[in-house]
Amino acid sequence: MLSAGVESIAEDLRQYGEPETAEWILGCSDDELVRVCSVAEWLLYYGPRRPSGGSMMIGKACALAAVYVHDGSPRELARSRRKPSSGVAPQSEGRRPDEELQTSMPREYGVGDDARKYWARA
């Protein structure tokens, strides 16, 4: 299952214009972080494709997944493209999903029917 650090996800969220969710991810519960990573992985495999036919970027998948888990429903990000980075990379990626909790959950943990319908491939 995908494993991403909260600092990296928060930076992606800021770049996509989602500062509230960026702050939330830094203090979310272990269960919420596992759900974010699970939904992000699902988006990479089964979510919308880029015009080139490839899957979306990992950073965008993590940002969309965080917004979905935080808001409780799927939606597009505030910005369709990332704004340029501040140029200062996080000191570390921060906390990652608890491996034991993550492996005990089903592969598509947290992916609701609403997400499947919203992000269904055409």
Tab-separated table of N, CA and C in Angstrom, residues 4-118:
chain	number	residue	atom	x	y	z
A	4	ALA	N	2.977	7.617	2.410
A	4	ALA	CA	3.452	8.982	2.171
A	4	ALA	C	3.532	9.716	3.496
A	5	GLY	N	4.512	10.604	3.611
A	5	GLY	CA	4.690	11.378	4.827
A	5	GLY	C	3.763	12.583	4.872
A	6	VAL	N	3.343	12.942	6.083
A	6	VAL	CA	2.385	14.036	6.225
A	6	VAL	C	2.957	15.382	5.764
A	7	GLU	N	4.252	15.604	5.938
A	7	GLU	CA	4.847	16.875	5.496
A	7	GLU	C	4.783	17.005	3.976
A	8	SER	N	5.053	15.928	3.276
A	8	SER	CA	4.982	15.944	1.810
A	8	SER	C	3.556	16.157	1.329
A	9	ILE	N	2.611	15.478	1.966
A	9	ILE	CA	1.206	15.646	1.590
A	9	ILE	C	0.767	17.079	1.865
A	10	ALA	N	1.162	17.620	3.014
A	10	ALA	CA	0.796	19.001	3.357
A	10	ALA	C	1.354	19.988	2.338
A	11	GLU	N	2.578	19.783	1.884
A	11	GLU	CA	3.166	20.676	0.892
A	11	GLU	C	2.394	20.592	-0.426
A	12	ASP	N	2.031	19.382	-0.848
A	12	ASP	CA	1.221	19.239	-2.065
A	12	ASP	C	-0.120	19.957	-1.903
A	13	LEU	N	-0.745	19.806	-0.747
A	13	LEU	CA	-2.026	20.465	-0.500
A	13	LEU	C	-1.890	21.987	-0.574
A	14	ARG	N	-0.847	22.524	0.003
A	14	ARG	CA	-0.628	23.980	-0.068
A	14	ARG	C	-0.479	24.423	-1.520
A	15	GLN	N	0.269	23.663	-2.300
A	15	GLN	CA	0.485	24.017	-3.698
A	15	GLN	C	-0.802	23.948	-4.518
A	16	TYR	N	-1.733	23.104	-4.108
A	16	TYR	CA	-3.015	22.999	-4.800
A	16	TYR	C	-4.072	23.931	-4.188
A	17	GLY	N	-3.661	24.829	-3.297
A	17	GLY	CA	-4.587	25.808	-2.732
A	17	GLY	C	-5.492	25.274	-1.650
A	18	GLU	N	-5.019	24.302	-0.882
A	18	GLU	CA	-5.814	23.671	0.174
A	18	GLU	C	-5.136	23.822	1.542
A	19	PRO	N	-4.949	25.065	2.038
A	19	PRO	CA	-4.220	25.259	3.291
A	19	PRO	C	-4.905	24.650	4.522
A	20	GLU	N	-6.231	24.660	4.562
A	20	GLU	CA	-6.938	24.105	5.716
A	20	GLU	C	-6.690	22.596	5.830
A	21	THR	N	-6.775	21.909	4.711
A	21	THR	CA	-6.531	20.462	4.721
A	21	THR	C	-5.057	20.173	4.978
A	22	ALA	N	-4.170	21.066	4.533
A	22	ALA	CA	-2.734	20.898	4.799
A	22	ALA	C	-2.464	20.921	6.301
A	23	GLU	N	-3.114	21.835	7.009
A	23	GLU	CA	-2.944	21.890	8.470
A	23	GLU	C	-3.542	20.660	9.134
A	24	TRP	N	-4.691	20.220	8.639
A	24	TRP	CA	-5.357	19.052	9.204
A	24	TRP	C	-4.487	17.798	9.080
A	25	ILE	N	-3.877	17.589	7.924
A	25	ILE	CA	-3.115	16.354	7.693
A	25	ILE	C	-1.951	16.230	8.672
A	26	LEU	N	-1.396	17.355	9.086
A	26	LEU	CA	-0.253	17.320	10.004
A	26	LEU	C	-0.625	16.737	11.367
A	27	GLY	N	-1.888	16.855	11.746
A	27	GLY	CA	-2.313	16.340	13.051
A	27	GLY	C	-3.387	15.276	12.977
A	28	CYS	N	-3.627	14.727	11.798
A	28	CYS	CA	-4.682	13.718	11.657
A	28	CYS	C	-4.334	12.449	12.427
A	29	SER	N	-5.345	11.635	12.666
A	29	SER	CA	-5.132	10.375	13.386
A	29	SER	C	-4.415	9.360	12.490
A	30	ASP	N	-3.894	8.312	13.112
A	30	ASP	CA	-3.252	7.242	12.344
A	30	ASP	C	-4.244	6.613	11.374
A	31	ASP	N	-5.481	6.404	11.832
A	31	ASP	CA	-6.499	5.811	10.963
A	31	ASP	C	-6.778	6.714	9.763
A	32	GLU	N	-6.882	8.021	9.980
A	32	GLU	CA	-7.141	8.941	8.877
A	32	GLU	C	-5.991	8.934	7.871
A	33	LEU	N	-4.759	8.868	8.363
A	33	LEU	CA	-3.604	8.839	7.461
A	33	LEU	C	-3.581	7.545	6.639
A	34	VAL	N	-3.938	6.439	7.251
A	34	VAL	CA	-4.016	5.171	6.517
A	34	VAL	C	-5.098	5.276	5.436
A	35	ARG	N	-6.244	5.889	5.772
A	35	ARG	CA	-7.302	6.060	4.771
A	35	ARG	C	-6.846	6.956	3.622
A	36	VAL	N	-6.140	8.047	3.942
A	36	VAL	CA	-5.636	8.938	2.889
A	36	VAL	C	-4.730	8.169	1.941
A	37	CYS	N	-3.810	7.399	2.480
A	37	CYS	CA	-2.874	6.649	1.624
A	37	CYS	C	-3.587	5.569	0.819
A	38	SER	N	-4.585	4.946	1.411
A	38	SER	CA	-5.343	3.916	0.705
A	38	SER	C	-6.144	4.522	-0.448
A	39	VAL	N	-6.809	5.641	-0.183
A	39	VAL	CA	-7.580	6.304	-1.239
A	39	VAL	C	-6.644	6.809	-2.340
A	40	ALA	N	-5.498	7.354	-1.950
A	40	ALA	CA	-4.527	7.843	-2.942
A	40	ALA	C	-4.057	6.702	-3.841
A	41	GLU	N	-3.774	5.556	-3.269
A	41	GLU	CA	-3.359	4.412	-4.079
A	41	GLU	C	-4.475	3.999	-5.033
A	42	TRP	N	-5.705	3.969	-4.535
A	42	TRP	CA	-6.838	3.621	-5.392
A	42	TRP	C	-6.935	4.608	-6.560
A	43	LEU	N	-6.767	5.900	-6.282
A	43	LEU	CA	-6.817	6.908	-7.339
A	43	LEU	C	-5.743	6.668	-8.400
A	44	LEU	N	-4.567	6.264	-7.977
A	44	LEU	CA	-3.492	6.004	-8.933
A	44	LEU	C	-3.850	4.865	-9.887
A	45	TYR	N	-4.506	3.840	-9.359
A	45	TYR	CA	-4.840	2.678	-10.184
A	45	TYR	C	-6.180	2.799	-10.907
A	46	TYR	N	-7.178	3.361	-10.252
A	46	TYR	CA	-8.541	3.329	-10.780
A	46	TYR	C	-9.167	4.702	-11.005
A	47	GLY	N	-8.482	5.748	-10.609
A	47	GLY	CA	-9.025	7.098	-10.743
A	47	GLY	C	-8.855	7.645	-12.143
A	48	PRO	N	-9.163	8.927	-12.302
A	48	PRO	CA	-9.081	9.548	-13.622
A	48	PRO	C	-7.670	9.494	-14.192
A	49	ARG	N	-7.599	9.421	-15.481
A	49	ARG	CA	-6.317	9.393	-16.200
A	49	ARG	C	-5.964	10.786	-16.682
A	50	ARG	N	-4.681	11.011	-16.880
A	50	ARG	CA	-4.214	12.242	-17.501
A	50	ARG	C	-4.513	12.172	-18.987
A	51	PRO	N	-4.519	13.316	-19.674
A	51	PRO	CA	-4.789	13.304	-21.125
A	51	PRO	C	-3.844	12.377	-21.896
A	52	SER	N	-2.643	12.176	-21.368
A	52	SER	CA	-1.681	11.299	-22.040
A	52	SER	C	-2.034	9.823	-21.877
A	53	GLY	N	-2.978	9.534	-20.967
A	53	GLY	CA	-3.363	8.152	-20.727
A	53	GLY	C	-2.738	7.561	-19.479
A	54	GLY	N	-1.751	8.246	-18.905
A	54	GLY	CA	-1.107	7.761	-17.688
A	54	GLY	C	-1.904	8.120	-16.440
A	55	SER	N	-1.541	7.503	-15.339
A	55	SER	CA	-2.217	7.819	-14.083
A	55	SER	C	-1.779	9.199	-13.598
A	56	MET	N	-2.518	9.729	-12.655
A	56	MET	CA	-2.191	11.057	-12.131
A	56	MET	C	-0.913	11.013	-11.300
A	57	MET	N	-0.357	12.163	-11.029
A	57	MET	CA	0.858	12.252	-10.220
A	57	MET	C	0.537	11.853	-8.778
A	58	ILE	N	1.499	11.263	-8.106
A	58	ILE	CA	1.301	10.801	-6.731
A	58	ILE	C	0.904	11.960	-5.827
A	59	GLY	N	1.544	13.115	-5.987
A	59	GLY	CA	1.217	14.269	-5.153
A	59	GLY	C	-0.231	14.699	-5.295
A	60	LYS	N	-0.748	14.672	-6.506
A	60	LYS	CA	-2.148	15.048	-6.728
A	60	LYS	C	-3.074	13.996	-6.135
A	61	ALA	N	-2.728	12.726	-6.293
A	61	ALA	CA	-3.548	11.652	-5.720
A	61	ALA	C	-3.612	11.786	-4.200
A	62	CYS	N	-2.481	12.073	-3.579
A	62	CYS	CA	-2.455	12.243	-2.116
A	62	CYS	C	-3.273	13.457	-1.699
A	63	ALA	N	-3.170	14.558	-2.457
A	63	ALA	CA	-3.928	15.764	-2.132
A	63	ALA	C	-5.434	15.515	-2.274
A	64	LEU	N	-5.851	14.894	-3.372
A	64	LEU	CA	-7.265	14.582	-3.562
A	64	LEU	C	-7.777	13.654	-2.458
A	65	ALA	N	-6.978	12.663	-2.110
A	65	ALA	CA	-7.368	11.714	-1.068
A	65	ALA	C	-7.494	12.406	0.289
A	66	ALA	N	-6.574	13.309	0.598
A	66	ALA	CA	-6.635	14.028	1.869
A	66	ALA	C	-7.883	14.900	1.944
A	67	VAL	N	-8.202	15.581	0.852
A	67	VAL	CA	-9.411	16.409	0.805
A	67	VAL	C	-10.648	15.522	0.984
A	68	TYR	N	-10.659	14.379	0.336
A	68	TYR	CA	-11.787	13.451	0.442
A	68	TYR	C	-11.978	12.967	1.883
A	69	VAL	N	-10.910	12.545	2.516
A	69	VAL	CA	-11.011	12.041	3.892
A	69	VAL	C	-11.372	13.188	4.838
A	70	HIS	N	-10.765	14.344	4.653
A	70	HIS	CA	-11.027	15.504	5.517
A	70	HIS	C	-12.467	15.989	5.373
A	71	ASP	N	-12.930	16.182	4.138
A	71	ASP	CA	-14.268	16.730	3.895
A	71	ASP	C	-15.379	15.702	4.042
A	72	GLY	N	-15.046	14.432	3.828
A	72	GLY	CA	-16.056	13.382	3.892
A	72	GLY	C	-16.792	13.174	2.578
A	73	SER	N	-16.350	13.860	1.523
A	73	SER	CA	-16.939	13.663	0.199
A	73	SER	C	-15.921	14.086	-0.854
A	74	PRO	N	-16.012	13.491	-2.038
A	74	PRO	CA	-15.039	13.815	-3.088
A	74	PRO	C	-15.329	15.175	-3.726
A	75	ARG	N	-14.277	15.844	-4.149
A	75	ARG	CA	-14.392	17.085	-4.902
A	75	ARG	C	-13.058	17.358	-5.568
A	76	GLU	N	-13.062	18.310	-6.483
A	76	GLU	CA	-11.816	18.719	-7.125
A	76	GLU	C	-11.029	19.609	-6.174
A	77	LEU	N	-9.755	19.725	-6.410
A	77	LEU	CA	-8.901	20.595	-5.615
A	77	LEU	C	-9.170	22.052	-5.964
A	78	ALA	N	-8.827	22.967	-5.062
A	78	ALA	CA	-9.055	24.395	-5.283
A	78	ALA	C	-8.324	24.883	-6.537
A	79	ARG	N	-7.148	24.353	-6.786
A	79	ARG	CA	-6.379	24.712	-7.984
A	79	ARG	C	-6.202	23.455	-8.828
A	80	SER	N	-6.371	23.557	-10.128
A	80	SER	CA	-6.191	22.385	-10.986
A	80	SER	C	-4.705	22.105	-11.231
A	81	ARG	N	-3.880	23.137	-11.077
A	81	ARG	CA	-2.428	22.982	-11.221
A	81	ARG	C	-1.754	23.470	-9.950
A	82	ARG	N	-0.633	22.864	-9.652
A	82	ARG	CA	0.108	23.294	-8.470
A	82	ARG	C	0.769	24.638	-8.723
A	83	LYS	N	0.740	25.480	-7.712
A	83	LYS	CA	1.512	26.708	-7.830
A	83	LYS	C	2.962	26.333	-7.540
A	84	PRO	N	3.903	27.148	-7.988
A	84	PRO	CA	5.310	26.822	-7.766
A	84	PRO	C	5.634	26.645	-6.280
A	85	SER	N	6.508	25.723	-6.012
A	85	SER	CA	6.945	25.463	-4.647
A	85	SER	C	7.709	26.654	-4.109
A	86	SER	N	7.719	26.776	-2.807
A	86	SER	CA	8.482	27.843	-2.164
A	86	SER	C	9.977	27.625	-2.341
A	87	GLY	N	10.342	26.452	-2.822
A	87	GLY	CA	11.757	26.139	-3.026
A	87	GLY	C	12.419	25.557	-1.794
A	88	VAL	N	11.707	25.583	-0.681
A	88	VAL	CA	12.239	25.039	0.561
A	88	VAL	C	11.555	23.698	0.820
A	89	ALA	N	12.307	22.640	0.675
A	89	ALA	CA	11.754	21.300	0.890
A	89	ALA	C	11.591	21.047	2.389
A	90	PRO	N	10.565	20.271	2.779
A	90	PRO	CA	10.412	19.927	4.191
A	90	PRO	C	11.678	19.250	4.715
A	91	GLN	N	11.989	19.483	5.979
A	91	GLN	CA	13.173	18.879	6.593
A	91	GLN	C	13.096	17.358	6.555
A	92	SER	N	11.907	16.844	6.689
A	92	SER	CA	11.676	15.397	6.588
A	92	SER	C	10.274	15.209	6.025
A	93	GLU	N	9.947	13.987	5.686
A	93	GLU	CA	8.600	13.721	5.190
A	93	GLU	C	7.608	13.608	6.335
A	94	GLY	N	8.115	13.592	7.561
A	94	GLY	CA	7.241	13.520	8.720
A	94	GLY	C	6.681	12.135	8.948
A	95	ARG	N	5.666	12.109	9.752
A	95	ARG	CA	5.023	10.853	10.138
A	95	ARG	C	4.439	10.161	8.916
A	96	ARG	N	4.568	8.864	8.894
A	96	ARG	CA	4.006	8.022	7.827
A	96	ARG	C	2.939	7.119	8.450
A	97	PRO	N	2.135	6.472	7.610
A	97	PRO	CA	1.107	5.578	8.158
A	97	PRO	C	1.721	4.478	9.022
A	98	ASP	N	1.015	4.143	10.078
A	98	ASP	CA	1.422	3.045	10.944
A	98	ASP	C	1.373	1.758	10.122
A	99	GLU	N	2.527	1.117	9.968
A	99	GLU	CA	2.623	-0.050	9.086
A	99	GLU	C	1.729	-1.198	9.535
A	100	GLU	N	1.668	-1.440	10.834
A	100	GLU	CA	0.842	-2.538	11.335
A	100	GLU	C	-0.644	-2.270	11.076
A	101	LEU	N	-1.070	-1.043	11.332
A	101	LEU	CA	-2.457	-0.675	11.072
A	101	LEU	C	-2.754	-0.752	9.579
A	102	GLN	N	-1.834	-0.255	8.774
A	102	GLN	CA	-2.034	-0.224	7.331
A	102	GLN	C	-2.175	-1.633	6.757
A	103	THR	N	-1.322	-2.548	7.180
A	103	THR	CA	-1.384	-3.911	6.635
A	103	THR	C	-2.591	-4.690	7.143
A	104	SER	N	-3.208	-4.242	8.240
A	104	SER	CA	-4.383	-4.940	8.761
A	104	SER	C	-5.677	-4.510	8.064
A	105	MET	N	-5.598	-3.460	7.256
A	105	MET	CA	-6.787	-2.931	6.589
A	105	MET	C	-6.904	-3.476	5.164
A	106	PRO	N	-8.145	-3.529	4.658
A	106	PRO	CA	-8.322	-3.950	3.261
A	106	PRO	C	-7.630	-2.970	2.317
A	107	ARG	N	-7.252	-3.435	1.174
A	107	ARG	CA	-6.487	-2.635	0.208
A	107	ARG	C	-7.186	-1.331	-0.169
A	108	GLU	N	-8.493	-1.333	-0.315
A	108	GLU	CA	-9.224	-0.132	-0.713
A	108	GLU	C	-9.937	0.507	0.483
A	109	TYR	N	-9.297	0.442	1.651
A	109	TYR	CA	-9.851	0.996	2.886
A	109	TYR	C	-10.130	2.492	2.723
A	110	GLY	N	-11.341	2.891	3.012
A	110	GLY	CA	-11.692	4.300	2.965
A	110	GLY	C	-12.257	4.760	1.639
A	111	VAL	N	-12.230	3.904	0.625
A	111	VAL	CA	-12.747	4.292	-0.692
A	111	VAL	C	-14.242	3.974	-0.715
A	112	GLY	N	-15.049	5.012	-0.613
A	112	GLY	CA	-16.492	4.828	-0.589
A	112	GLY	C	-17.091	4.790	-1.987
A	113	ASP	N	-18.347	4.391	-2.041
A	113	ASP	CA	-19.057	4.367	-3.318
A	113	ASP	C	-19.131	5.763	-3.935
A	114	ASP	N	-19.184	6.800	-3.065
A	114	ASP	CA	-19.228	8.165	-3.582
A	114	ASP	C	-17.947	8.504	-4.346
A	115	ALA	N	-16.810	8.052	-3.840
A	115	ALA	CA	-15.522	8.284	-4.526
A	115	ALA	C	-15.460	7.500	-5.833
A	116	ARG	N	-15.896	6.267	-5.796
A	116	ARG	CA	-15.886	5.433	-7.011
A	116	ARG	C	-16.738	6.063	-8.105
A	117	LYS	N	-17.894	6.583	-7.741
A	117	LYS	CA	-18.783	7.193	-8.715
A	117	LYS	C	-18.203	8.520	-9.207
A	118	TYR	N	-17.710	9.341	-8.298
A	118	TYR	CA	-17.186	10.664	-8.658
A	118	TYR	C	-15.971	10.585	-9.566
